[in-house]
Amino acid sequence: IAQLQDRLKAKRFRPQEGDSLKLAYIRVYLQALQVQNTILKDTELDELKTELEELKEVLKCQSKQ
């Protein structure tokens, strides 16, 4: 990524041998990051749902007393 950023900062972008392969790897990397982000988001939502249910139970128990 740093190498690509350096090349983009140049006055003129000159394609090099292997650029298409590097771009393919970058695309795969980005897709993997998106999947990881989705998994983390789902995990966090599940944890929040569990915590909310626990809080509801505590409130029910307190209101009964």
PDB file of C-alpha atoms in Angstrom:
ATOM      1  CA  ILE A   1       0.000   0.000   0.000  1.00  0.00           C
ATOM      2  CA  ALA A   2       2.836   2.369   0.878  1.00  0.00           C
ATOM      3  CA  GLN A   3       4.552   1.557  -2.417  1.00  0.00           C
ATOM      4  CA  LEU A   4       1.376   2.331  -4.348  1.00  0.00           C
ATOM      5  CA  GLN A   5       0.917   5.608  -2.451  1.00  0.00           C
ATOM      6  CA  ASP A   6       4.477   6.646  -3.295  1.00  0.00           C
ATOM      7  CA  ARG A   7       3.935   5.915  -6.956  1.00  0.00           C
ATOM      8  CA  LEU A   8       0.681   7.879  -6.997  1.00  0.00           C
ATOM      9  CA  LYS A   9       2.458  10.933  -5.538  1.00  0.00           C
ATOM     10  CA  ALA A  10       4.750  11.123  -8.585  1.00  0.00           C
ATOM     11  CA  LYS A  11       4.080  13.697 -11.279  1.00  0.00           C
ATOM     12  CA  ARG A  12       3.180  10.997 -13.773  1.00  0.00           C
ATOM     13  CA  PHE A  13       2.009   7.474 -13.072  1.00  0.00           C
ATOM     14  CA  ARG A  14       3.917   4.966 -15.167  1.00  0.00           C
ATOM     15  CA  PRO A  15       2.587   1.429 -15.265  1.00  0.00           C
ATOM     16  CA  GLN A  16       5.103  -1.236 -14.275  1.00  0.00           C
ATOM     17  CA  GLU A  17       5.317  -4.932 -14.847  1.00  0.00           C
ATOM     18  CA  GLY A  18       3.369  -6.742 -12.170  1.00  0.00           C
ATOM     19  CA  ASP A  19       0.951  -3.877 -11.449  1.00  0.00           C
ATOM     20  CA  SER A  20      -2.075  -5.967 -12.391  1.00  0.00           C
ATOM     21  CA  LEU A  21      -0.997  -8.695  -9.972  1.00  0.00           C
ATOM     22  CA  LYS A  22      -0.448  -6.166  -7.186  1.00  0.00           C
ATOM     23  CA  LEU A  23      -3.887  -4.668  -7.820  1.00  0.00           C
ATOM     24  CA  ALA A  24      -5.441  -8.122  -7.673  1.00  0.00           C
ATOM     25  CA  TYR A  25      -3.806  -8.716  -4.285  1.00  0.00           C
ATOM     26  CA  ILE A  26      -5.014  -5.329  -3.061  1.00  0.00           C
ATOM     27  CA  ARG A  27      -8.575  -6.155  -4.137  1.00  0.00           C
ATOM     28  CA  VAL A  28      -8.447  -9.469  -2.289  1.00  0.00           C
ATOM     29  CA  TYR A  29      -7.015  -7.717   0.775  1.00  0.00           C
ATOM     30  CA  LEU A  30      -9.818  -5.147   0.736  1.00  0.00           C
ATOM     31  CA  GLN A  31     -12.461  -7.865   0.417  1.00  0.00           C
ATOM     32  CA  ALA A  32     -10.935  -9.723   3.347  1.00  0.00           C
ATOM     33  CA  LEU A  33     -11.007  -6.527   5.430  1.00  0.00           C
ATOM     34  CA  GLN A  34     -14.662  -5.976   4.531  1.00  0.00           C
ATOM     35  CA  VAL A  35     -15.563  -9.516   5.583  1.00  0.00           C
ATOM     36  CA  GLN A  36     -13.627  -9.110   8.827  1.00  0.00           C
ATOM     37  CA  ASN A  37     -15.415  -5.826   9.503  1.00  0.00           C
ATOM     38  CA  THR A  38     -18.797  -7.460   8.917  1.00  0.00           C
ATOM     39  CA  ILE A  39     -17.948 -10.314  11.277  1.00  0.00           C
ATOM     40  CA  LEU A  40     -16.780  -7.901  13.979  1.00  0.00           C
ATOM     41  CA  LYS A  41     -19.919  -5.796  13.583  1.00  0.00           C
ATOM     42  CA  ASP A  42     -22.157  -8.867  13.867  1.00  0.00           C
ATOM     43  CA  THR A  43     -20.255 -10.056  16.942  1.00  0.00           C
ATOM     44  CA  GLU A  44     -20.564  -6.673  18.605  1.00  0.00           C
ATOM     45  CA  LEU A  45     -24.298  -6.568  17.847  1.00  0.00           C
ATOM     46  CA  ASP A  46     -24.773 -10.026  19.363  1.00  0.00           C
ATOM     47  CA  GLU A  47     -22.885  -8.951  22.485  1.00  0.00           C
ATOM     48  CA  LEU A  48     -25.006  -5.811  22.774  1.00  0.00           C
ATOM     49  CA  LYS A  49     -28.212  -7.835  22.407  1.00  0.00           C
ATOM     50  CA  THR A  50     -27.086 -10.204  25.147  1.00  0.00           C
ATOM     51  CA  GLU A  51     -26.167  -7.321  27.439  1.00  0.00           C
ATOM     52  CA  LEU A  52     -29.519  -5.641  26.783  1.00  0.00           C
ATOM     53  CA  GLU A  53     -31.411  -8.818  27.628  1.00  0.00           C
ATOM     54  CA  GLU A  54     -29.427  -9.159  30.860  1.00  0.00           C
ATOM     55  CA  LEU A  55     -30.231  -5.574  31.799  1.00  0.00           C
ATOM     56  CA  LYS A  56     -33.920  -6.169  31.099  1.00  0.00           C
ATOM     57  CA  GLU A  57     -33.873  -9.176  33.408  1.00  0.00           C
ATOM     58  CA  VAL A  58     -32.199  -7.166  36.158  1.00  0.00           C
ATOM     59  CA  LEU A  59     -34.801  -4.434  35.812  1.00  0.00           C
ATOM     60  CA  LYS A  60     -37.630  -6.984  35.948  1.00  0.00           C
ATOM     61  CA  CYS A  61     -36.196  -8.499  39.131  1.00  0.00           C
ATOM     62  CA  GLN A  62     -35.800  -5.063  40.724  1.00  0.00           C
ATOM     63  CA  SER A  63     -39.328  -3.989  39.833  1.00  0.00           C
ATOM     64  CA  LYS A  64     -40.795  -7.140  41.390  1.00  0.00           C
ATOM     65  CA  GLN A  65     -39.165  -6.418  44.750  1.00  0.00           C
TER      66      GLN A  65
END
